[in-house]
Amino acid sequence: MRFSRPRALPLALVLVPVFAVAANAQSLTGSVSGAGIERGEREIEARFGMSDDGAAGSRVHVQYGFTDWYRARIVVSATDRIGEGWRYGGTTLDNHFQWAAEADDNSGFNGGLRLSYTAEDGATDSAGIRFIVTDRFTPGWEWRINLDAEMPVDGQFNDDAELEVRANLTRALDMNVAGTRSWRAGIELFSEMGTPETVLEDRFSAHQAGGVLQIGFENDISLALRARAGLSRGADDAMFQIAIGREF
């Protein structure tokens, strides 16, 4: 199931414009996925995000690695639109596949594919696909790109797919703080492109950029903090997210 390591950067430069023109509405609880999978890995994670206008979202996911190339995840979400209070948002089943592996020392390129189905509350169900590329191109540094497409499942084919590109660049920090040396920091870009029909219309697109801080502790607990600012009129002016995970 694993393929040999391709030249990662040229591949990414080709695929980004293809998906951008042809990605999934921006999420207060979204992240830039990695492609790595390990047999037997088990994790639970909770995320909470809030925008500058008071809208909020939360989610809990549980995942398990059945093989070195396949992992399943269940995600349950809730939303709090401005002034409406919290309500159940939906349940998602994710199927993650890793089709290219990094080197034995965890350096280099890996690639993945995610297929998902979401049972929405009070709305049409949706199906999504995410193409993932990751490259630890030099000691301490890593970049990731996610290319997303999500379409409503309404019994007919249409061009209502939502298209999105997510990317980040992070670096390991050489410091020992709070009892751990596992620190990473970097920058992220989330670009919601709209549908194929509206991809060139600014009012249907939403672009945000900001920073991310990731911390790992020896008790297998992880913490991630994200903050982004809007770059286009279709995006929220600002958002903040916190994610807490535990491997077991």
Tab-separated table of C-alpha atoms in Angstrom:
chain	number	residue	atom	x	y	z
A	1	MET	CA	0.000	0.000	0.000
A	2	ARG	CA	3.008	2.327	0.500
A	3	PHE	CA	4.757	3.858	-2.494
A	4	SER	CA	8.276	5.155	-2.867
A	5	ARG	CA	9.064	8.729	-1.855
A	6	PRO	CA	8.263	11.198	-4.682
A	7	ARG	CA	9.668	14.677	-5.094
A	8	ALA	CA	7.299	16.403	-2.664
A	9	LEU	CA	7.655	20.101	-3.392
A	10	PRO	CA	7.047	19.946	-7.179
A	11	LEU	CA	4.044	17.687	-6.519
A	12	ALA	CA	2.543	20.195	-4.088
A	13	LEU	CA	3.103	23.130	-6.427
A	14	VAL	CA	1.188	21.338	-9.156
A	15	LEU	CA	-1.728	20.191	-6.982
A	16	VAL	CA	-2.501	23.395	-5.094
A	17	PRO	CA	-3.672	25.413	-8.126
A	18	VAL	CA	-5.601	22.420	-9.466
A	19	PHE	CA	-7.707	22.128	-6.331
A	20	ALA	CA	-7.999	25.861	-5.835
A	21	VAL	CA	-9.628	26.353	-9.191
A	22	ALA	CA	-11.644	23.348	-9.382
A	23	ALA	CA	-12.199	23.031	-0.604
A	24	ASN	CA	-14.960	22.717	2.833
A	25	ALA	CA	-16.095	25.863	4.606
A	26	GLN	CA	-13.714	27.334	7.137
A	27	SER	CA	-14.160	25.734	10.518
A	28	LEU	CA	-13.601	27.123	13.987
A	29	THR	CA	-12.366	23.668	14.984
A	30	GLY	CA	-10.409	22.764	11.831
A	31	SER	CA	-6.680	22.052	11.579
A	32	VAL	CA	-4.086	21.182	8.949
A	33	SER	CA	-3.922	17.377	8.953
A	34	GLY	CA	-0.809	15.243	8.807
A	35	ALA	CA	-0.676	11.986	6.895
A	36	GLY	CA	1.172	9.687	9.318
A	37	ILE	CA	-0.636	6.596	10.677
A	38	GLU	CA	0.579	3.962	13.165
A	39	ARG	CA	-0.975	0.571	13.806
A	40	GLY	CA	-2.706	0.510	17.202
A	41	GLU	CA	-2.654	4.273	17.758
A	42	ARG	CA	-5.569	5.476	19.903
A	43	GLU	CA	-6.387	9.096	20.601
A	44	ILE	CA	-9.202	11.273	21.871
A	45	GLU	CA	-9.197	15.019	21.283
A	46	ALA	CA	-11.482	17.925	22.159
A	47	ARG	CA	-11.416	21.281	20.359
A	48	PHE	CA	-13.076	24.621	20.991
A	49	GLY	CA	-13.020	27.625	18.676
A	50	MET	CA	-14.516	31.105	18.720
A	51	SER	CA	-14.691	33.935	16.195
A	52	ASP	CA	-14.529	37.657	16.918
A	53	ASP	CA	-18.301	38.031	16.462
A	54	GLY	CA	-19.098	35.506	19.210
A	55	ALA	CA	-19.887	32.416	17.126
A	56	ALA	CA	-18.385	29.248	18.600
A	57	GLY	CA	-17.840	25.616	17.695
A	58	SER	CA	-16.673	22.516	19.534
A	59	ARG	CA	-15.945	18.934	18.634
A	60	VAL	CA	-14.698	15.688	20.136
A	61	HIS	CA	-13.089	12.980	18.070
A	62	VAL	CA	-11.868	9.457	18.784
A	63	GLN	CA	-9.552	7.653	16.368
A	64	TYR	CA	-7.860	4.265	16.057
A	65	GLY	CA	-5.161	2.974	13.713
A	66	PHE	CA	-6.194	-0.435	12.408
A	67	THR	CA	-3.068	-0.852	10.257
A	68	ASP	CA	0.020	1.160	9.325
A	69	TRP	CA	-1.940	2.664	6.434
A	70	TYR	CA	-5.599	2.883	7.620
A	71	ARG	CA	-7.163	4.794	10.526
A	72	ALA	CA	-10.826	5.432	11.386
A	73	ARG	CA	-12.149	8.439	13.285
A	74	ILE	CA	-15.549	9.478	14.653
A	75	VAL	CA	-16.181	13.188	15.174
A	76	VAL	CA	-19.141	14.698	17.071
A	77	SER	CA	-19.587	18.465	16.760
A	78	ALA	CA	-21.672	21.228	18.330
A	79	THR	CA	-22.182	24.860	17.354
A	80	ASP	CA	-23.230	28.065	19.056
A	81	ARG	CA	-24.334	30.570	16.458
A	82	ILE	CA	-24.574	34.092	17.753
A	83	GLY	CA	-27.368	34.343	20.323
A	84	GLU	CA	-28.827	30.899	19.561
A	85	GLY	CA	-27.095	28.792	22.239
A	86	TRP	CA	-25.313	25.470	21.837
A	87	ARG	CA	-26.818	22.731	19.714
A	88	TYR	CA	-25.703	19.428	18.198
A	89	GLY	CA	-24.081	19.928	14.805
A	90	GLY	CA	-23.514	16.465	13.379
A	91	THR	CA	-21.500	13.243	13.429
A	92	THR	CA	-18.712	12.465	10.971
A	93	LEU	CA	-17.043	9.180	10.067
A	94	ASP	CA	-13.539	9.694	8.669
A	95	ASN	CA	-11.497	7.068	6.840
A	96	HIS	CA	-7.799	7.981	6.657
A	97	PHE	CA	-5.377	6.253	4.297
A	98	GLN	CA	-1.609	6.731	4.109
A	99	TRP	CA	-0.231	6.071	0.649
A	100	ALA	CA	3.374	7.249	1.079
A	101	ALA	CA	5.592	6.903	4.154
A	102	GLU	CA	8.373	9.059	5.553
A	103	ALA	CA	11.868	7.653	6.191
A	104	ASP	CA	12.633	5.446	9.190
A	105	ASP	CA	13.896	8.479	11.127
A	106	ASN	CA	10.530	10.248	10.485
A	107	SER	CA	12.090	12.689	8.039
A	108	GLY	CA	10.967	13.379	4.503
A	109	PHE	CA	7.672	13.147	2.646
A	110	ASN	CA	4.448	11.312	3.454
A	111	GLY	CA	1.055	11.464	1.805
A	112	GLY	CA	-2.491	10.617	2.779
A	113	LEU	CA	-6.129	10.614	1.713
A	114	ARG	CA	-9.212	11.167	3.885
A	115	LEU	CA	-12.740	10.166	2.898
A	116	SER	CA	-15.524	11.396	5.174
A	117	TYR	CA	-19.295	11.315	5.569
A	118	THR	CA	-21.172	13.717	7.858
A	119	ALA	CA	-24.716	13.236	9.111
A	120	GLU	CA	-25.764	16.852	9.629
A	121	ASP	CA	-28.390	17.960	12.134
A	122	GLY	CA	-31.260	19.681	10.340
A	123	ALA	CA	-29.360	19.892	7.046
A	124	THR	CA	-28.365	17.769	4.070
A	125	ASP	CA	-25.673	15.185	4.788
A	126	SER	CA	-22.300	15.745	3.144
A	127	ALA	CA	-19.370	13.720	1.827
A	128	GLY	CA	-15.811	14.971	1.633
A	129	ILE	CA	-12.373	14.126	0.336
A	130	ARG	CA	-9.041	15.511	1.546
A	131	PHE	CA	-5.665	15.044	-0.131
A	132	ILE	CA	-2.776	15.444	2.335
A	133	VAL	CA	0.918	16.055	1.738
A	134	THR	CA	3.523	16.546	4.477
A	135	ASP	CA	7.271	17.052	4.215
A	136	ARG	CA	9.854	17.242	7.006
A	137	PHE	CA	12.290	18.702	4.536
A	138	THR	CA	15.105	19.599	6.949
A	139	PRO	CA	15.752	18.857	10.646
A	140	GLY	CA	13.110	20.557	12.779
A	141	TRP	CA	11.036	21.955	9.902
A	142	GLU	CA	7.797	20.612	8.386
A	143	TRP	CA	5.219	21.859	5.893
A	144	ARG	CA	1.733	20.490	5.286
A	145	ILE	CA	-0.887	21.070	2.607
A	146	ASN	CA	-4.512	19.857	2.708
A	147	LEU	CA	-6.691	20.050	-0.403
A	148	ASP	CA	-10.385	19.604	0.398
A	149	ALA	CA	-13.638	19.130	-1.463
A	150	GLU	CA	-16.994	18.660	0.289
A	151	MET	CA	-20.328	18.054	-1.430
A	152	PRO	CA	-23.918	17.746	-0.167
A	153	VAL	CA	-25.419	14.275	-0.503
A	154	ASP	CA	-28.843	15.067	-1.910
A	155	GLY	CA	-29.408	12.215	-4.332
A	156	GLN	CA	-28.184	14.018	-7.422
A	157	PHE	CA	-24.906	15.131	-8.943
A	158	ASN	CA	-24.287	18.875	-8.917
A	159	ASP	CA	-21.503	21.447	-8.785
A	160	ASP	CA	-22.152	22.558	-5.187
A	161	ALA	CA	-18.815	21.226	-3.887
A	162	GLU	CA	-17.105	23.549	-1.412
A	163	LEU	CA	-13.389	23.838	-2.144
A	164	GLU	CA	-10.639	24.690	0.347
A	165	VAL	CA	-6.862	24.777	0.692
A	166	ARG	CA	-5.156	24.610	4.110
A	167	ALA	CA	-1.400	24.877	4.655
A	168	ASN	CA	1.110	25.399	7.423
A	169	LEU	CA	4.821	25.643	8.062
A	170	THR	CA	6.097	24.736	11.537
A	171	ARG	CA	9.439	24.427	13.282
A	172	ALA	CA	10.492	22.508	16.401
A	173	LEU	CA	11.592	24.847	19.185
A	174	ASP	CA	14.799	24.042	21.067
A	175	MET	CA	13.621	24.757	24.615
A	176	ASN	CA	12.593	23.003	27.814
A	177	VAL	CA	9.555	24.725	29.328
A	178	ALA	CA	6.731	23.355	31.537
A	179	GLY	CA	8.521	20.032	31.830
A	180	THR	CA	8.639	19.251	28.108
A	181	ARG	CA	10.955	19.769	25.154
A	182	SER	CA	8.210	18.999	22.592
A	183	TRP	CA	7.323	22.438	21.237
A	184	ARG	CA	6.460	23.462	17.671
A	185	ALA	CA	5.396	26.857	16.338
A	186	GLY	CA	4.537	28.129	12.903
A	187	ILE	CA	2.169	29.871	10.537
A	188	GLU	CA	-1.036	28.651	8.876
A	189	LEU	CA	-3.213	29.635	5.927
A	190	PHE	CA	-6.875	28.641	5.459
A	191	SER	CA	-8.426	29.506	2.087
A	192	GLU	CA	-12.074	28.705	1.430
A	193	MET	CA	-12.579	29.062	-2.309
A	194	GLY	CA	-16.355	28.610	-2.632
A	195	THR	CA	-17.815	26.387	-5.358
A	196	PRO	CA	-16.426	25.883	-8.874
A	197	GLU	CA	-18.975	28.426	-10.168
A	198	THR	CA	-18.044	31.138	-7.647
A	199	VAL	CA	-14.319	30.465	-7.133
A	200	LEU	CA	-13.286	33.736	-8.814
A	201	GLU	CA	-15.806	35.896	-6.946
A	202	ASP	CA	-14.264	37.565	-3.892
A	203	ARG	CA	-17.523	37.717	-1.911
A	204	PHE	CA	-17.748	33.910	-1.901
A	205	SER	CA	-14.165	33.294	-0.738
A	206	ALA	CA	-12.712	33.470	2.768
A	207	HIS	CA	-9.008	33.616	3.540
A	208	GLN	CA	-7.371	33.621	6.973
A	209	ALA	CA	-3.761	33.444	8.166
A	210	GLY	CA	-2.248	33.180	11.620
A	211	GLY	CA	-0.064	31.260	14.029
A	212	VAL	CA	-0.089	27.849	15.673
A	213	LEU	CA	1.665	26.548	18.803
A	214	GLN	CA	1.802	22.794	19.503
A	215	ILE	CA	2.989	21.240	22.775
A	216	GLY	CA	3.453	17.582	23.672
A	217	PHE	CA	3.813	16.290	27.235
A	218	GLU	CA	5.357	13.062	28.557
A	219	ASN	CA	1.974	11.822	29.823
A	220	ASP	CA	0.808	11.621	26.165
A	221	ILE	CA	-1.288	14.780	26.456
A	222	SER	CA	-1.016	17.314	23.645
A	223	LEU	CA	-2.082	20.949	23.456
A	224	ALA	CA	-2.501	23.129	20.355
A	225	LEU	CA	-3.327	26.835	20.229
A	226	ARG	CA	-4.337	28.623	17.024
A	227	ALA	CA	-5.195	32.227	16.184
A	228	ARG	CA	-5.981	33.574	12.718
A	229	ALA	CA	-6.933	36.924	11.194
A	230	GLY	CA	-9.122	37.489	8.138
A	231	LEU	CA	-7.486	38.422	4.847
A	232	SER	CA	-10.650	38.845	2.751
A	233	ARG	CA	-14.119	40.309	3.260
A	234	GLY	CA	-15.718	36.864	3.251
A	235	ALA	CA	-13.697	35.730	6.291
A	236	ASP	CA	-14.177	36.366	10.005
A	237	ASP	CA	-11.935	39.185	11.212
A	238	ALA	CA	-10.345	36.920	13.835
A	239	MET	CA	-10.671	33.494	15.457
A	240	PHE	CA	-9.045	31.517	18.277
A	241	GLN	CA	-8.901	27.772	18.884
A	242	ILE	CA	-7.670	25.443	21.626
A	243	ALA	CA	-7.301	21.664	21.211
A	244	ILE	CA	-6.448	19.132	23.916
A	245	GLY	CA	-5.670	15.514	23.033
A	246	ARG	CA	-4.652	12.329	24.832
A	247	GLU	CA	-3.093	9.170	23.404
A	248	PHE	CA	-3.833	5.974	25.265
